[in-house]
GROMACS .gro file of C-alpha atoms in nm:
model
  237
    1MET     CA    1  10.657   6.915   7.292
    2GLU     CA    2  10.303   6.800   7.191
    3ARG     CA    3  10.264   6.842   7.546
    4LEU     CA    4  10.365   7.124   7.609
    5GLY     CA    5  10.196   7.254   7.344
    6TYR     CA    6   9.780   7.153   7.412
    7GLU     CA    7   9.886   7.239   7.764
    8ARG     CA    8   9.971   7.625   7.638
    9ARG     CA    9   9.623   7.547   7.451
   10TRP     CA   10   9.425   7.405   7.743
   11PHE     CA   11   9.529   7.673   7.924
   12GLN     CA   12   9.453   7.980   7.604
   13ARG     CA   13   9.158   7.854   7.592
   14ARG     CA   14   9.045   7.837   8.000
   15GLN     CA   15   9.205   8.228   7.964
   16SER     CA   16   8.939   8.345   7.735
   17THR     CA   17   8.704   8.211   7.883
   18TRP     CA   18   8.738   8.360   8.184
   19LEU     CA   19   8.779   8.708   7.998
   20VAL     CA   20   8.463   8.655   7.878
   21GLY     CA   21   8.313   8.530   8.214
   22TRP     CA   22   8.442   8.859   8.363
   23SER     CA   23   8.265   9.091   8.066
   24ILE     CA   24   7.933   8.945   8.090
   25VAL     CA   25   7.971   9.015   8.483
   26LEU     CA   26   8.109   9.409   8.435
   27VAL     CA   27   7.783   9.410   8.151
   28LEU     CA   28   7.521   9.289   8.399
   29LEU     CA   29   7.674   9.522   8.605
   30MET     CA   30   7.724   9.868   8.397
   31PHE     CA   31   7.318   9.767   8.311
   32HIS     CA   32   7.277   9.691   8.746
   33ASP     CA   33   7.103  10.008   8.915
   34SER     CA   34   7.418  10.179   8.993
   35HIS     CA   35   7.310  10.426   9.233
   36ALA     CA   36   7.105  10.176   9.525
   37GLN     CA   37   7.472   9.976   9.468
   38ILE     CA   38   7.817  10.184   9.379
   39ARG     CA   39   7.688  10.501   9.587
   40ASP     CA   40   7.928  10.410   9.852
   41LEU     CA   41   8.266  10.201   9.996
   42ILE     CA   42   8.076   9.959  10.010
   43GLY     CA   43   7.887   9.879   9.741
   44THR     CA   44   8.170   9.988   9.557
   45ARG     CA   45   8.380   9.726   9.778
   46TYR     CA   46   8.138   9.451   9.624
   47ALA     CA   47   8.087   9.514   9.290
   48VAL     CA   48   8.503   9.547   9.259
   49ARG     CA   49   8.460   9.202   9.419
   50ALA     CA   50   8.216   9.074   9.241
   51LEU     CA   51   8.403   9.206   8.894
   52MET     CA   52   8.707   9.053   9.021
   53ALA     CA   53   8.466   8.678   9.074
   54GLU     CA   54   8.559   8.683   9.513
   55PRO     CA   55   8.242   8.789   9.623
   56THR     CA   56   8.445   8.772   9.966
   57ALA     CA   57   8.756   8.836  10.141
   58THR     CA   58   8.916   8.509  10.046
   59TYR     CA   59   9.249   8.778   9.894
   60LEU     CA   60   9.208   9.084   9.921
   61ALA     CA   61   9.120   9.244  10.240
   62ASP     CA   62   8.873   9.492  10.276
   63THR     CA   63   9.183   9.722  10.429
   64ILE     CA   64   9.384   9.725  10.102
   65LEU     CA   65   9.136   9.745   9.898
   66ASN     CA   66   9.000   9.996  10.010
   67LYS     CA   67   9.291  10.218  10.006
   68LEU     CA   68   9.251  10.095   9.632
   69ILE     CA   69   8.852  10.208   9.585
   70ASN     CA   70   9.018  10.574   9.709
   71MET     CA   71   9.284  10.600   9.465
   72ALA     CA   72   9.039  10.487   9.203
   73HIS     CA   73   8.757  10.774   9.326
   74ARG     CA   74   9.066  11.051   9.418
   75THR     CA   75   9.128  11.001   8.974
   76THR     CA   76   8.813  10.989   8.820
   77LEU     CA   77   8.718  11.228   9.010
   78ASP     CA   78   8.986  11.490   8.950
   79LEU     CA   79   9.024  11.433   8.574
   80LEU     CA   80   8.616  11.430   8.471
   81GLY     CA   81   8.610  11.737   8.724
   82ASP     CA   82   8.314  11.885   8.637
   83LYS     CA   83   8.202  11.647   8.361
   84THR     CA   84   8.102  11.451   8.675
   85LEU     CA   85   7.973  11.637   8.918
   86VAL     CA   86   7.993  11.989   9.118
   87GLU     CA   87   7.886  12.198   9.419
   88ILE     CA   88   7.720  12.500   9.498
   89ASP     CA   89   7.898  12.761   9.765
   90THR     CA   90   7.638  13.064   9.783
   91ILE     CA   91   7.869  13.413   9.881
   92ILE     CA   92   7.736  13.738   9.971
   93ALA     CA   93   7.901  14.004   9.781
   94SER     CA   94   8.031  14.299  10.046
   95ASN     CA   95   8.049  14.699   9.920
   96GLY     CA   96   8.453  14.688   9.737
   97VAL     CA   97   8.579  14.343   9.835
   98VAL     CA   98   8.718  14.164   9.535
   99ARG     CA   99   8.858  13.904   9.737
  100TYR     CA  100   8.633  13.585   9.859
  101THR     CA  101   8.718  13.222  10.013
  102PRO     CA  102   8.469  12.950   9.855
  103ASN     CA  103   8.431  12.663  10.048
  104SER     CA  104   8.733  12.425  10.198
  105ASN     CA  105   8.647  12.179  10.032
  106MET     CA  106   8.654  12.364   9.648
  107ALA     CA  107   8.945  12.240   9.449
  108SER     CA  108   8.894  12.451   9.154
  109ILE     CA  109   8.635  12.698   9.039
  110SER     CA  110   8.384  12.582   8.735
  111GLY     CA  111   8.157  12.917   8.717
  112VAL     CA  112   8.042  13.197   8.919
  113VAL     CA  113   7.713  13.339   8.858
  114ARG     CA  114   7.604  13.719   8.947
  115ARG     CA  115   7.268  13.810   9.130
  116ASP     CA  116   7.205  14.130   9.051
  117PRO     CA  117   6.918  14.258   9.403
  118ALA     CA  118   6.813  14.581   9.260
  119ILE     CA  119   6.619  14.401   8.960
  120ILE     CA  120   6.315  14.286   9.021
  121GLY     CA  121   6.261  13.935   9.026
  122GLY     CA  122   6.665  13.904   8.992
  123ALA     CA  123   6.885  13.919   8.741
  124ASP     CA  124   7.151  13.619   8.690
  125LYS     CA  125   7.452  13.679   8.461
  126ALA     CA  126   7.805  13.370   8.397
  127LEU     CA  127   8.066  13.547   8.518
  128ALA     CA  128   8.349  13.527   8.261
  129GLU     CA  129   8.696  13.352   8.351
  130ILE     CA  130   8.965  13.528   8.321
  131THR     CA  131   9.359  13.534   8.461
  132PRO     CA  132   9.537  13.785   8.663
  133GLN     CA  133   9.758  13.922   8.372
  134MET     CA  134   9.448  14.006   8.159
  135LEU     CA  135   9.288  14.277   8.421
  136GLY     CA  136   9.486  14.555   8.286
  137ARG     CA  137   9.292  14.486   7.946
  138ILE     CA  138   8.974  14.481   8.111
  139ASN     CA  139   8.685  14.718   8.163
  140GLN     CA  140   8.585  14.807   8.426
  141GLY     CA  141   8.258  14.820   8.454
  142SER     CA  142   7.977  14.932   8.813
  143ALA     CA  143   7.963  14.544   8.845
  144PRO     CA  144   8.202  14.220   8.847
  145ASP     CA  145   8.196  14.052   8.533
  146PHE     CA  146   8.471  13.879   8.561
  147TYR     CA  147   8.686  13.641   8.778
  148TYR     CA  148   8.958  13.402   8.880
  149GLN     CA  149   9.099  13.189   9.098
  150ILE     CA  150   9.423  13.142   9.297
  151GLY     CA  151   9.433  12.882   9.482
  152GLY     CA  152   9.180  12.864   9.759
  153PHE     CA  153   9.013  13.292   9.680
  154LEU     CA  154   8.791  13.336   9.398
  155ILE     CA  155   8.870  13.718   9.305
  156LEU     CA  156   8.643  13.933   9.111
  157GLY     CA  157   8.772  14.103   8.807
  158GLN     CA  158   8.554  14.437   8.930
  159SER     CA  159   8.457  14.546   9.326
  160PRO     CA  160   8.101  14.494   9.368
  161GLU     CA  161   7.860  14.748   9.485
  162GLY     CA  162   7.752  14.494   9.767
  163GLY     CA  163   7.430  14.259   9.790
  164GLU     CA  164   7.509  14.068   9.482
  165THR     CA  165   7.489  13.680   9.575
  166LEU     CA  166   7.777  13.456   9.365
  167PHE     CA  167   7.644  13.099   9.267
  168VAL     CA  168   8.043  12.978   9.288
  169TYR     CA  169   8.007  12.619   9.134
  170TYR     CA  170   8.309  12.384   9.171
  171VAL     CA  171   8.481  12.075   9.179
  172PRO     CA  172   8.537  11.938   9.533
  173TYR     CA  173   8.844  11.766   9.655
  174ALA     CA  174   8.806  11.393   9.715
  175ARG     CA  175   8.711  11.335  10.055
  176ASN     CA  176   8.848  10.966  10.185
  177LEU     CA  177   8.592  10.764  10.163
  178ASP     CA  178   8.689  10.576  10.512
  179LEU     CA  179   8.310  10.516  10.594
  180ASP     CA  180   8.147  10.192  10.479
  181THR     CA  181   7.847  10.465  10.418
  182THR     CA  182   8.074  10.758  10.267
  183SER     CA  183   7.961  10.852   9.901
  184LEU     CA  184   8.153  10.875   9.584
  185GLN     CA  185   8.155  11.214   9.489
  186VAL     CA  186   8.135  11.118   9.147
  187GLY     CA  187   7.783  11.132   8.910
  188VAL     CA  188   7.586  10.782   8.971
  189GLU     CA  189   7.646  10.682   8.612
  190ASP     CA  190   8.074  10.745   8.647
  191HIS     CA  191   7.978  10.477   8.932
  192GLN     CA  192   8.117  10.244   8.742
  193ALA     CA  193   8.417  10.350   8.605
  194VAL     CA  194   8.531  10.404   8.961
  195VAL     CA  195   8.461   9.990   9.008
  196LEU     CA  196   8.734   9.995   8.648
  197LEU     CA  197   9.022  10.147   8.764
  198ALA     CA  198   9.000   9.990   9.095
  199ALA     CA  199   8.919   9.659   8.952
  200SER     CA  200   9.258   9.754   8.731
  201GLU     CA  201   9.485   9.776   9.081
  202VAL     CA  202   9.318   9.465   9.204
  203ALA     CA  203   9.451   9.236   8.925
  204LEU     CA  204   9.794   9.462   8.859
  205ARG     CA  205   9.842   9.326   9.219
  206ASP     CA  206   9.778   9.013   9.156
  207ARG     CA  207  10.004   9.014   8.871
  208GLN     CA  208   9.726   8.979   8.619
  209LEU     CA  209   9.916   9.170   8.414
  210ASP     CA  210   9.617   9.125   8.034
  211LEU     CA  211   9.376   9.146   8.244
  212ALA     CA  212   9.420   9.499   8.482
  213ASP     CA  213   9.601   9.632   8.096
  214ARG     CA  214   9.226   9.555   7.970
  215LEU     CA  215   8.975   9.689   8.285
  216ARG     CA  216   9.238  10.038   8.282
  217ALA     CA  217   9.193  10.025   7.852
  218MET     CA  218   8.783  10.006   7.957
  219TRP     CA  219   8.866  10.303   8.199
  220GLU     CA  220   9.052  10.550   7.943
  221PHE     CA  221   8.812  10.473   7.719
  222TYR     CA  222   8.498  10.555   7.963
  223ILE     CA  223   8.676  10.900   8.020
  224GLY     CA  224   8.818  11.015   7.675
  225ARG     CA  225   8.461  10.974   7.564
  226LYS     CA  226   8.305  11.155   7.876
  227MET     CA  227   8.554  11.434   7.826
  228GLY     CA  228   8.409  11.397   7.486
  229LEU     CA  229   8.806  11.363   7.339
  230GLY     CA  230   8.731  11.028   7.091
  231GLN     CA  231   8.840  10.706   7.262
  232GLN     CA  232   8.826  10.422   7.032
  233ALA     CA  233   8.674  10.124   7.197
  234PRO     CA  234   8.960   9.913   7.361
  235ALA     CA  235   9.099   9.609   7.161
  236GLY     CA  236   8.909   9.302   7.191
  237GLN     CA  237   8.610   9.411   7.326
   0.00000   0.00000   0.00000
């Protein structure tokens, strides 16, 4: 019994030392040049392996790790949405046409700005988002002031006169990171979030449940803080 107690204490000290070690690695990772190192699939894979203390593919094959990184990338992009990065499509409105199809990679519209060419130098106006049920309750002006989204379509609340430029800001679908040089779609400052979630999945796959929980808690804390949800720091950090 005494020997068993000694071995348990030894294991706990070893585990604590190891957790402190990966925490230090994480801090160094956070302050490293993320734009240069974690901008694409190969950089993200390198960062995850550094965090998991496996610099080469000795246990986890690149093909499996790539799948976990893609899952983490999609989840992070879906949750952060326009809090991380948006793309822009430019559409020239046609007279009387209210339905338009922005870029095919559009997942959700974050905002629409209309530029009126009739005014010298142009005049930008942000359109208000509405629901289809509100159409009958809005004033029908001479130019679009409202919009809504149905599937992959942008619908204007009023018919345009034609010639207006519509700047459509949208969150793209997460593309598959299939090549080492494929860039992440989240903002540079959010690359580490993808690394945290991917590393959590790696730890879970390896049945390191405590480590997986800690990494996911850190990812949830980061996401919550970015979304303004007032998340508290993970316990023990």
